[in-house]
Amino acid sequence: MLEKFSNWKAKLQNKKVETNNIENVPKHVAIIMDGNGRWAKRRGLPRIAGHREGMNVINKVVKQANLLGVEVLTLYAFSTENWKRPKNEVDFLMRLPERYLSVELPKLVEENVRVRLMGCKDSLPSHTIAAVDDAIEKTKHNTGLVLNFALNYGSRDEIVTAIQNIAQEAVNGNIKPNEITDTIIAQHLMTKELRDPDLLIRTSGEIRLSNFMLWQLAYTEFWFTDVLWPDFNEQHFLEAINIYQQRARRYGGI
């Protein structure tokens, strides 16, 4: 396995990967991109410098995932709790989608990547919504990797909203309480069009979910690393894939 994976990494570095020769690649990878602030602090820089550097890492990971044949890449970009951060930091984070997409959107279109958003748009600034909506519109017919940004996203809010909508359907007589199943709930979540993540990556050494996809991660494989997000690179991503491939997913079975 290690020898085979070394050959795989060499091919990746040479941009000559044949994905049909790579076994058991996770179809949906979700990443909690953590550690930007600590990366900046260790260098005596403002926190926004870490966020700016972290934005550049997204390019590497998107290209790598697309090259490997990953179907969905979900990036936890901004949580519903992140509004508690200092205003100047929040304002900068709200500008990042616009800055990222203004440069990278043509490449995403060319590489057949489809941009998607999950989260509550109501609280987002108009310039953030405009940038994301433009990317979604211009990539909607692409059939390759789905780049799913979790922006102003919180899993508990997502689940509460799903339950409220199902309850309203029950009040309207469209569904009976005993007809509510896990499938029905999943169909009311923001990820209803997507399969559940196969692999979750969290950087920076933190070992928690931070209100991220609590329903969807029920049987996901987790991989945690001490590497801060701005230092995360293609080899770290490959390491996570390698670990995933060595695990046996039983879904509660023997």
Coordinates of C-alpha atoms in Angstrom, one line a residue:
M1 CA 0.0 0.0 0.0
L2 CA 2.8 2.5 1.0
E3 CA 4.8 1.7 -2.2
K4 CA 1.6 2.1 -4.3
F5 CA 0.8 5.4 -2.6
S6 CA 4.3 6.7 -3.1
N7 CA 3.9 6.1 -6.8
W8 CA 0.6 7.8 -6.7
K9 CA 2.1 10.9 -5.0
A10 CA 4.9 11.0 -7.6
K11 CA 2.3 11.0 -10.4
L12 CA 0.4 13.8 -8.7
Q13 CA 3.4 15.9 -8.5
N14 CA 3.9 15.4 -12.2
K15 CA 0.2 16.2 -12.9
K16 CA -0.2 12.8 -14.6
V17 CA -2.7 11.1 -12.4
E18 CA -5.2 8.6 -13.9
T19 CA -8.0 8.5 -11.4
N20 CA -9.3 5.2 -12.5
N21 CA -6.1 3.7 -11.1
I22 CA -6.7 5.1 -7.7
E23 CA -8.8 2.9 -5.4
N24 CA -11.2 4.0 -2.8
V25 CA -11.0 7.8 -3.1
P26 CA -13.6 9.4 -0.8
K27 CA -16.3 10.9 -2.9
H28 CA -17.1 13.7 -0.5
V29 CA -14.4 15.4 1.6
A30 CA -15.3 18.0 4.2
I31 CA -12.7 20.3 5.7
I32 CA -12.8 22.5 8.8
M33 CA -10.1 25.0 7.8
D34 CA -8.7 26.0 11.2
G35 CA -5.6 27.8 12.4
N36 CA -5.4 31.0 10.4
G37 CA -5.3 33.3 13.4
R38 CA -2.6 31.2 15.2
W39 CA -0.5 31.1 12.0
A40 CA -0.5 34.9 11.9
K41 CA 0.1 35.3 15.6
R42 CA 3.2 33.1 15.5
R43 CA 4.6 35.4 12.8
G44 CA 3.7 38.6 14.5
L45 CA 1.1 39.4 11.9
P46 CA -2.5 40.5 12.2
R47 CA -5.1 37.7 12.0
I48 CA -6.3 38.8 8.6
A49 CA -2.9 37.9 7.2
G50 CA -3.6 34.3 8.2
H51 CA -7.0 34.4 6.5
R52 CA -5.4 35.8 3.4
E53 CA -2.8 33.0 3.4
G54 CA -5.4 30.4 4.1
M55 CA -7.4 31.6 1.0
N56 CA -4.4 30.7 -1.1
V57 CA -4.4 27.1 0.3
I58 CA -7.9 26.6 -1.1
N59 CA -6.6 26.7 -4.6
K60 CA -4.2 23.8 -3.9
V61 CA -6.8 21.7 -2.2
V62 CA -9.4 22.2 -4.9
K63 CA -6.9 21.3 -7.7
Q64 CA -5.8 18.2 -5.7
A65 CA -9.3 17.0 -5.0
N66 CA -10.3 17.5 -8.6
L67 CA -7.3 15.6 -9.8
L68 CA -8.0 12.7 -7.5
G69 CA -11.6 12.4 -8.6
V70 CA -13.3 13.7 -5.4
E71 CA -16.8 14.5 -6.3
V72 CA -17.7 17.0 -3.5
L73 CA -15.4 19.2 -1.5
T74 CA -17.1 21.1 1.4
L75 CA -15.1 23.9 3.0
Y76 CA -16.2 25.4 6.4
A77 CA -15.6 29.0 5.5
F78 CA -17.6 30.9 8.1
S79 CA -19.8 29.6 10.9
T80 CA -22.8 31.2 12.5
E81 CA -20.7 31.6 15.6
N82 CA -17.9 33.5 13.8
W83 CA -20.0 36.7 13.9
K84 CA -18.7 37.1 17.5
R85 CA -15.2 37.9 16.2
P86 CA -14.0 41.5 16.0
K87 CA -15.8 43.6 13.4
N88 CA -12.7 44.3 11.3
E89 CA -11.9 40.6 11.1
V90 CA -15.5 39.7 10.1
D91 CA -15.6 42.4 7.5
F92 CA -12.4 41.0 6.0
L93 CA -13.8 37.5 6.0
M94 CA -16.9 38.7 4.2
R95 CA -14.7 40.1 1.5
L96 CA -12.7 36.9 1.0
P97 CA -15.3 35.1 -1.2
E98 CA -15.3 38.1 -3.5
R99 CA -11.5 38.3 -3.6
Y100 CA -11.1 34.6 -4.2
L101 CA -13.7 34.3 -6.9
S102 CA -12.7 37.4 -8.7
V103 CA -9.4 35.7 -9.4
E104 CA -10.2 32.0 -9.4
L105 CA -13.6 31.8 -11.1
P106 CA -12.3 31.6 -14.6
K107 CA -10.1 28.7 -13.6
L108 CA -13.0 27.0 -11.8
V109 CA -15.1 27.3 -15.0
E110 CA -12.2 25.9 -17.1
E111 CA -11.6 23.0 -14.7
N112 CA -15.3 22.1 -14.7
V113 CA -15.8 22.8 -11.0
R114 CA -19.3 23.7 -9.8
V115 CA -19.6 26.2 -7.0
R116 CA -22.3 25.7 -4.4
L117 CA -23.3 27.4 -1.1
M118 CA -24.8 26.1 2.1
G119 CA -25.7 28.5 4.9
C120 CA -28.0 31.3 5.7
K121 CA -27.7 34.0 3.1
D122 CA -30.0 36.5 4.9
S123 CA -27.2 37.9 7.2
L124 CA -24.5 38.0 4.6
P125 CA -23.5 41.4 3.0
S126 CA -24.8 42.1 -0.4
H127 CA -21.3 42.1 -2.0
T128 CA -20.6 38.6 -0.6
I129 CA -23.9 37.2 -1.9
A130 CA -23.4 38.8 -5.3
A131 CA -19.9 37.2 -5.7
V132 CA -21.1 33.8 -4.7
D133 CA -24.3 34.0 -6.7
D134 CA -22.3 35.0 -9.8
A135 CA -20.0 32.0 -9.3
I136 CA -22.9 29.6 -8.8
E137 CA -24.6 30.9 -12.0
K138 CA -21.5 30.7 -14.1
T139 CA -20.6 27.2 -13.0
K140 CA -24.1 25.7 -12.7
H141 CA -23.7 23.5 -15.9
N142 CA -20.3 22.2 -14.9
T143 CA -20.2 18.5 -14.1
G144 CA -17.0 18.0 -12.3
L145 CA -16.0 18.6 -8.6
V146 CA -18.7 20.4 -6.5
L147 CA -17.0 23.1 -4.4
N148 CA -19.5 23.5 -1.6
F149 CA -18.8 26.6 0.6
A150 CA -20.3 26.5 4.1
L151 CA -20.8 30.2 4.7
N152 CA -22.7 31.5 7.7
Y153 CA -23.5 27.9 8.4
G154 CA -24.4 26.2 11.7
S155 CA -25.5 22.6 11.9
R156 CA -27.9 23.1 14.8
D157 CA -29.7 26.0 13.0
E158 CA -29.9 23.8 9.9
I159 CA -31.5 20.9 11.9
V160 CA -33.9 23.2 13.7
T161 CA -35.0 24.7 10.4
A162 CA -35.5 21.3 8.9
I163 CA -37.6 20.2 11.8
Q164 CA -39.7 23.4 11.6
N165 CA -40.3 22.8 7.9
I166 CA -41.3 19.2 8.5
A167 CA -43.6 20.2 11.4
Q168 CA -45.3 22.7 9.1
E169 CA -45.8 20.0 6.5
A170 CA -47.4 17.9 9.2
V171 CA -49.7 20.8 10.3
N172 CA -50.7 21.2 6.6
G173 CA -51.6 17.5 6.5
N174 CA -48.9 16.6 3.9
I175 CA -47.1 14.2 6.2
K176 CA -47.9 12.1 9.3
P177 CA -45.6 12.1 12.4
N178 CA -45.0 8.3 12.0
E179 CA -44.0 8.9 8.4
I180 CA -41.0 11.1 9.4
T181 CA -37.8 9.1 8.9
D182 CA -34.1 9.9 8.7
T183 CA -34.5 10.1 5.0
I184 CA -37.2 12.7 5.3
I185 CA -35.0 14.8 7.6
A186 CA -32.0 14.5 5.3
Q187 CA -34.2 15.7 2.4
H188 CA -34.8 18.9 4.4
L189 CA -31.2 19.7 5.1
M190 CA -29.0 22.1 3.1
T191 CA -27.1 19.1 1.8
K192 CA -30.1 17.3 0.3
E193 CA -28.5 17.2 -3.1
L194 CA -25.2 15.8 -1.8
R195 CA -24.1 12.5 -0.3
D196 CA -22.8 12.6 3.2
P197 CA -19.1 13.2 3.7
D198 CA -16.9 10.2 3.6
L199 CA -13.9 12.0 5.1
L200 CA -13.7 15.0 7.5
I201 CA -10.4 16.8 7.8
R202 CA -9.7 19.4 10.6
T203 CA -6.5 21.3 10.8
S204 CA -4.7 23.1 13.7
G205 CA -4.9 20.3 16.3
E206 CA -8.4 21.0 17.5
I207 CA -10.4 17.8 17.9
R208 CA -14.1 18.9 17.8
L209 CA -16.8 19.4 15.2
S210 CA -17.7 23.0 16.0
N211 CA -21.3 22.8 15.0
F212 CA -20.4 21.4 11.5
M213 CA -22.6 19.0 9.7
L214 CA -23.6 17.1 12.8
W215 CA -26.3 15.0 11.1
Q216 CA -24.3 14.3 8.0
L217 CA -21.1 13.2 9.8
A218 CA -22.7 10.3 11.6
Y219 CA -20.6 7.7 9.8
T220 CA -17.8 9.9 8.4
E221 CA -14.2 9.0 8.9
F222 CA -12.3 11.8 10.8
W223 CA -8.7 12.9 10.3
F224 CA -7.2 15.5 12.5
T225 CA -3.8 17.2 12.0
D226 CA -1.8 19.7 14.0
V227 CA -0.9 21.5 10.8
L228 CA -2.3 25.0 10.7
W229 CA -4.5 25.7 7.6
P230 CA -2.2 28.2 5.9
D231 CA 0.6 25.5 6.1
F232 CA -1.7 22.7 4.8
N233 CA -0.6 21.4 1.4
E234 CA -1.1 18.7 -1.2
Q235 CA 1.0 16.1 0.7
H236 CA -1.1 16.6 3.8
F237 CA -4.2 16.1 1.8
L238 CA -2.7 12.9 0.3
E239 CA -1.9 11.7 3.8
A240 CA -5.5 12.1 4.9
I241 CA -6.7 10.2 1.8
N242 CA -4.1 7.5 2.6
I243 CA -5.3 7.1 6.1
Y244 CA -8.9 7.0 4.9
Q245 CA -8.1 4.2 2.5
Q246 CA -6.7 2.1 5.3
R247 CA -9.9 2.2 7.4
A248 CA -12.7 -0.3 7.2
R249 CA -16.1 1.5 7.1
R250 CA -18.7 -0.8 8.7
Y251 CA -21.6 1.6 9.3
G252 CA -22.4 -0.1 12.6
G253 CA -21.9 -3.6 11.3
I254 CA -19.3 -6.2 12.1

